[in-house]
Coordinates of C-alpha atoms in Angstrom, one line a residue:
M1 CA -17.2 66.0 45.8
A2 CA -17.1 69.6 47.4
A3 CA -14.1 71.5 46.4
P4 CA -11.7 72.6 49.7
A5 CA -12.7 75.7 51.3
K6 CA -9.2 77.5 50.9
P7 CA -6.5 77.6 48.4
L8 CA -3.4 75.3 48.0
A9 CA -0.2 76.4 49.4
L10 CA 2.7 75.6 46.6
T11 CA 6.1 75.9 47.6
L12 CA 9.0 77.5 46.0
G13 CA 11.2 74.7 46.0
E14 CA 15.0 75.0 44.8
P15 CA 14.6 78.3 43.1
A16 CA 17.3 77.5 40.4
G17 CA 15.5 74.4 39.4
I18 CA 12.3 73.7 37.5
G19 CA 10.0 74.4 40.3
P20 CA 9.3 78.0 38.9
D21 CA 9.0 76.8 35.4
I22 CA 6.5 74.0 36.1
T23 CA 4.4 76.6 38.3
I24 CA 4.0 78.9 35.6
A25 CA 3.3 76.2 32.8
A26 CA 0.9 74.8 35.5
W27 CA -1.0 78.3 36.0
L28 CA -1.1 78.9 32.6
R29 CA -3.4 75.6 32.0
R30 CA -5.6 76.4 34.9
R31 CA -8.6 77.0 32.9
E32 CA -7.9 74.3 30.4
L33 CA -7.3 71.6 33.2
G34 CA -10.0 73.1 36.0
L35 CA -7.2 73.2 38.6
P36 CA -7.7 74.3 42.0
A37 CA -6.7 77.6 43.1
F38 CA -3.3 77.8 44.7
Y39 CA -0.8 80.7 45.8
L40 CA 3.0 80.3 45.5
L41 CA 5.2 80.9 48.5
G42 CA 8.1 82.8 47.3
D43 CA 9.7 85.6 45.4
E44 CA 7.9 87.6 43.0
A45 CA 10.9 88.9 41.4
L46 CA 12.3 85.4 40.8
I47 CA 9.1 84.4 39.2
A48 CA 8.8 87.5 36.8
Q49 CA 12.5 86.9 35.6
R50 CA 11.7 83.2 35.1
A51 CA 8.8 83.9 33.3
K52 CA 10.5 86.5 31.0
A53 CA 13.4 83.6 30.5
L54 CA 10.7 81.2 29.2
G55 CA 8.8 83.8 27.2
A56 CA 5.5 83.3 29.1
E57 CA 3.2 85.7 29.2
I58 CA 1.6 85.8 32.8
R59 CA 0.1 88.2 35.2
I60 CA 2.0 87.8 39.0
A61 CA -0.4 89.1 41.7
A62 CA 1.5 89.7 45.2
V63 CA -1.2 88.6 47.6
S64 CA -1.7 87.3 51.1
P65 CA -3.2 84.0 51.5
G66 CA -6.7 85.2 51.9
D67 CA -7.0 87.0 48.5
A68 CA -5.1 84.3 46.5
E69 CA -8.3 82.3 45.5
S70 CA -9.7 85.6 44.1
A71 CA -6.4 86.5 42.4
F72 CA -6.0 82.9 40.8
A73 CA -8.4 83.4 37.9
D74 CA -6.3 86.3 36.1
A75 CA -3.0 86.1 37.8
L76 CA -0.5 83.8 39.4
P77 CA -0.7 84.7 43.3
V78 CA 2.6 84.9 45.1
V79 CA 2.8 85.2 48.9
A80 CA 6.2 86.6 49.8
T81 CA 8.2 84.8 52.6
G82 CA 10.8 87.5 53.1
G83 CA 14.2 87.6 51.5
R84 CA 15.3 87.4 48.0
A85 CA 15.9 84.5 45.8
T86 CA 18.6 85.2 43.4
A87 CA 19.8 81.9 41.8
A88 CA 20.0 81.6 38.1
P89 CA 18.2 78.7 36.2
G90 CA 20.6 75.8 36.9
K91 CA 22.8 77.9 39.5
P92 CA 22.0 77.4 43.0
D93 CA 23.5 80.1 45.1
A94 CA 23.9 81.3 48.7
S95 CA 19.7 82.4 48.5
S96 CA 18.8 79.0 47.3
A97 CA 18.5 77.2 50.6
P98 CA 17.2 80.1 52.6
A99 CA 14.6 80.8 50.2
A100 CA 13.3 77.1 50.0
L101 CA 13.2 76.2 53.7
A102 CA 11.5 79.6 54.1
S103 CA 8.7 78.6 51.7
I104 CA 8.3 74.8 53.2
R105 CA 8.1 76.5 57.0
Q106 CA 5.4 79.1 55.6
A107 CA 3.3 76.9 53.7
V108 CA 3.2 74.4 56.8
S109 CA 2.3 77.4 58.8
D110 CA -0.5 78.3 56.7
V111 CA -1.8 75.1 56.6
R112 CA -1.9 74.6 60.3
T113 CA -3.7 77.7 60.8
G114 CA -6.3 77.4 58.2
R115 CA -5.5 79.6 55.7
A116 CA -4.7 76.9 53.2
S117 CA -6.2 73.4 52.5
A118 CA -2.9 71.4 51.7
V119 CA 0.6 71.9 51.2
V120 CA 2.2 71.0 47.5
T121 CA 5.9 71.2 47.4
N122 CA 8.0 71.6 44.6
P123 CA 11.3 69.9 44.5
I124 CA 14.2 70.6 46.5
A125 CA 18.0 70.0 45.9
K126 CA 19.1 68.2 49.1
S127 CA 22.8 68.7 48.0
V128 CA 22.1 72.5 48.0
L129 CA 20.3 72.4 51.6
Y130 CA 22.8 70.1 53.1
R131 CA 25.8 72.5 52.3
A132 CA 23.8 74.8 54.3
G133 CA 23.5 72.9 57.2
F134 CA 19.9 71.0 56.7
R135 CA 20.4 67.8 58.7
H136 CA 17.3 65.9 57.4
P137 CA 17.4 63.2 55.0
G138 CA 14.6 64.7 52.7
H139 CA 11.4 66.4 52.7
T140 CA 9.1 64.0 54.5
E141 CA 11.5 63.9 57.5
F142 CA 11.6 68.0 57.9
L143 CA 8.0 67.9 57.1
A144 CA 7.3 65.6 60.2
E145 CA 9.8 67.9 62.2
L146 CA 7.2 70.9 61.7
A147 CA 4.4 69.1 62.6
A148 CA 6.0 67.8 65.5
T149 CA 4.3 69.2 69.0
D150 CA 5.4 68.9 72.5
A151 CA 3.1 66.0 73.0
S152 CA 4.1 63.8 69.9
V153 CA 6.1 63.5 66.8
P154 CA 4.4 62.3 63.6
Q155 CA 5.6 59.1 62.0
P156 CA 6.0 60.3 58.2
V157 CA 5.2 57.7 55.7
M158 CA 6.0 58.1 52.0
M159 CA 3.4 57.1 49.4
L160 CA 3.7 57.5 45.5
W161 CA 0.7 57.5 43.9
S162 CA -0.8 57.4 40.6
P163 CA -4.6 56.0 39.1
R164 CA -2.3 53.1 38.2
L165 CA -0.1 52.1 41.1
A166 CA 0.2 53.3 44.6
V167 CA 3.3 52.2 46.7
V168 CA 5.0 52.8 50.0
P169 CA 8.4 52.0 51.0
V170 CA 8.5 51.2 54.9
T171 CA 12.0 52.3 55.2
I172 CA 13.0 55.3 53.3
H173 CA 15.8 57.7 52.7
V174 CA 18.6 55.2 53.8
S175 CA 21.2 52.9 52.4
L176 CA 20.2 49.2 51.7
R177 CA 22.6 48.3 54.7
E178 CA 20.8 50.5 57.2
A179 CA 16.9 49.4 55.9
L180 CA 17.9 46.1 57.0
T181 CA 18.5 47.3 60.3
Q182 CA 15.8 49.7 60.7
L183 CA 13.2 47.0 59.3
T184 CA 11.2 45.7 62.1
S185 CA 7.7 44.2 63.0
E186 CA 6.8 47.0 64.5
L187 CA 7.9 49.8 62.1
I188 CA 5.8 47.4 59.4
I189 CA 2.8 47.6 61.5
S190 CA 2.7 51.3 62.4
T191 CA 3.4 52.1 58.4
V192 CA 0.2 49.9 57.5
R193 CA -1.8 51.2 59.7
I194 CA -1.1 54.7 58.8
V195 CA -1.6 53.7 55.3
A196 CA -4.7 52.1 55.6
T197 CA -6.1 54.7 58.4
E198 CA -5.4 57.4 55.5
L199 CA -6.7 55.4 52.4
T200 CA -9.9 55.7 54.2
L201 CA -10.0 59.2 55.5
R202 CA -8.4 61.1 52.5
F203 CA -9.1 58.7 49.5
G204 CA -12.3 57.4 50.2
I205 CA -11.7 53.6 50.3
A206 CA -13.7 51.6 53.0
R207 CA -11.9 49.0 53.3
P208 CA -8.4 49.2 51.6
R209 CA -6.4 46.3 50.6
V210 CA -3.0 46.5 51.2
A211 CA -0.5 44.1 49.4
V212 CA 2.7 43.7 51.4
S213 CA 6.0 42.7 49.8
G214 CA 8.6 40.0 51.2
L215 CA 12.2 41.5 51.8
N216 CA 14.2 38.6 49.9
P217 CA 14.0 37.3 46.5
H218 CA 10.7 35.2 46.0
A219 CA 9.7 36.5 49.7
G220 CA 12.5 34.1 51.1
E221 CA 11.3 31.0 49.3
D222 CA 10.1 29.5 52.5
G223 CA 13.3 30.2 54.5
S224 CA 15.8 29.1 51.7
L225 CA 16.8 32.6 50.6
G226 CA 16.5 34.6 54.1
H227 CA 14.1 34.2 57.2
E228 CA 13.0 37.9 57.6
E229 CA 9.6 36.9 56.0
Q230 CA 8.9 34.7 58.8
T231 CA 10.5 36.1 61.5
V232 CA 9.6 39.9 61.0
I233 CA 7.0 40.6 58.0
A234 CA 4.6 37.4 59.0
P235 CA 4.2 38.4 62.6
A236 CA 3.5 42.0 61.6
L237 CA 0.8 40.9 59.2
K238 CA -0.6 38.7 61.7
A239 CA -1.2 41.5 64.1
L240 CA -2.6 43.8 61.0
R241 CA -5.2 41.1 60.2
H242 CA -6.2 40.7 63.6
D243 CA -6.8 44.7 64.1
G244 CA -9.1 43.9 60.6
I245 CA -6.8 45.2 58.3
D246 CA -6.9 43.9 54.9
A247 CA -3.1 43.3 54.6
R248 CA -1.9 40.4 52.3
G249 CA 1.5 39.0 52.3
P250 CA 4.6 38.5 52.3
L251 CA 4.3 38.6 48.7
P252 CA 7.3 38.1 46.1
A253 CA 8.1 41.8 45.0
D254 CA 9.0 40.7 41.5
T255 CA 5.3 39.3 40.7
M256 CA 3.5 42.0 42.4
F257 CA 3.5 44.9 40.1
H258 CA 2.1 43.5 36.7
E259 CA -1.3 44.7 35.3
A260 CA -3.4 41.7 36.8
A261 CA -1.6 41.7 40.3
R262 CA -1.8 45.7 40.7
N263 CA -6.1 45.1 40.2
T264 CA -6.1 43.0 43.3
Y265 CA -5.0 45.9 45.8
D266 CA -5.1 49.8 46.8
C267 CA -1.8 50.0 47.8
A268 CA 1.5 48.1 47.8
V269 CA 3.8 48.2 50.7
C270 CA 7.3 47.8 50.3
M271 CA 10.3 46.7 52.4
Y272 CA 12.8 49.6 50.9
H273 CA 13.2 52.6 49.0
D274 CA 13.7 51.1 45.2
Q275 CA 11.7 48.2 46.0
A276 CA 8.6 50.3 45.7
L277 CA 9.8 53.4 43.7
I278 CA 11.2 51.5 40.6
P279 CA 8.2 49.9 39.8
I280 CA 6.1 53.2 39.8
K281 CA 8.5 55.0 38.4
T282 CA 8.2 52.5 35.6
V283 CA 4.4 52.6 35.0
A284 CA 3.5 56.2 35.9
F285 CA 6.9 58.2 35.5
D286 CA 5.3 61.4 34.4
D287 CA 2.2 61.7 36.6
A288 CA 2.8 60.0 39.8
V289 CA 2.7 61.9 43.0
N290 CA 4.6 62.0 46.3
V291 CA 2.3 62.0 49.3
T292 CA 3.2 62.2 52.9
L293 CA 0.9 60.4 55.2
G294 CA 0.8 60.4 58.6
L295 CA 1.1 64.1 59.3
P296 CA -1.8 66.6 60.6
F297 CA -2.1 67.9 57.1
I298 CA -2.0 67.0 53.7
R299 CA 1.0 67.1 51.6
T300 CA 1.6 66.2 47.9
S301 CA 4.4 66.9 45.8
P302 CA 5.8 66.1 42.0
D303 CA 7.6 62.7 41.8
H304 CA 10.8 64.4 40.1
G305 CA 13.6 66.4 41.0
T306 CA 15.3 69.9 40.1
A307 CA 16.4 69.1 36.8
F308 CA 18.9 72.0 36.9
D309 CA 19.7 71.1 33.2
I310 CA 16.5 72.3 31.7
A311 CA 15.6 74.9 34.2
G312 CA 14.5 78.1 32.3
T313 CA 14.3 76.3 28.9
G314 CA 10.9 75.5 28.6
K315 CA 11.4 71.8 28.3
A316 CA 10.3 70.8 31.9
N317 CA 7.1 68.9 31.8
P318 CA 4.6 69.9 34.4
A319 CA 2.5 66.8 34.4
S320 CA 3.6 65.8 37.9
L321 CA 3.0 69.0 39.6
I322 CA -0.3 69.0 38.1
A323 CA -1.2 66.0 39.3
A324 CA -0.1 66.7 42.8
L325 CA -2.2 69.7 42.7
K326 CA -5.3 67.9 41.7
L327 CA -4.4 64.8 44.5
A328 CA -4.2 67.7 47.1
S329 CA -7.6 69.1 46.2
R330 CA -9.1 66.0 46.1
M331 CA -7.7 64.8 49.3
A332 CA -8.7 68.2 51.0
A333 CA -12.4 67.9 49.9
A334 CA -12.4 64.3 51.3
N335 CA -11.0 65.6 54.5
S336 CA -13.6 68.7 54.9

């Protein structure tokens, strides 16, 4: 499979978190792991300070996106987004939210104008962003707004992917009570259609097998434990199968995720956040990747948070970021 023609745009994430740490750690292992070229969108001085705190011997190159690939072998390419990020490890400050958001905006602009092949995002601290007036539930919804045009607003679909399991929650960052309100046949249909399309286009799976969970225990036990399987989920599956999509279910969620069951499908679509994320964080905690489907560009991210308590200590594990970089490169190559 051909490598993507352009480097990956990696966002800074929360400056006080472990994003800078795992970025430095990933770059240091670039040759050992054969990592695709990437550049970091952020503050060169902050990265230099963090490298010093970590005792990491690295070169940093202030570059434009067009020069990042040639610089990557010998230096960590950093593309400035304007403004300083002054937060110390574990201590977000007034510069944190503007720096994190500027990095995301520039990454999206770069990939949409062809300067980058995909967006990879480091973890953000939503509480820090909320205090600065951020009005989105999370990264996924903010990226959808950035991708919107006058003609359309994309439906973002959050996938958590690993070599052992891929999952998608139909409802995402809402309370369980709100998830029950949001859950409709139409939302299930549109979500599964996006999953099936992108598994083909960006993962190279000719005929994706999608396992769809029930909502209630034992998938409702034939109506005795709830009727949503019969009134909401089953009609959606009938419509999907009519469209030629291999959508199976509704399946009891408690028997979908053991190894033998996982071998029968390519992605599990679940009804709410924890129903999907608990199993993948159990089987692939260190190397799961957050992928946003349904956007006009590729976006991946480590599947963990900012870990303020270990920022700047050298204890942060870069495995999920490394997996996110590799998957973004694979998806970009498949899409080229």
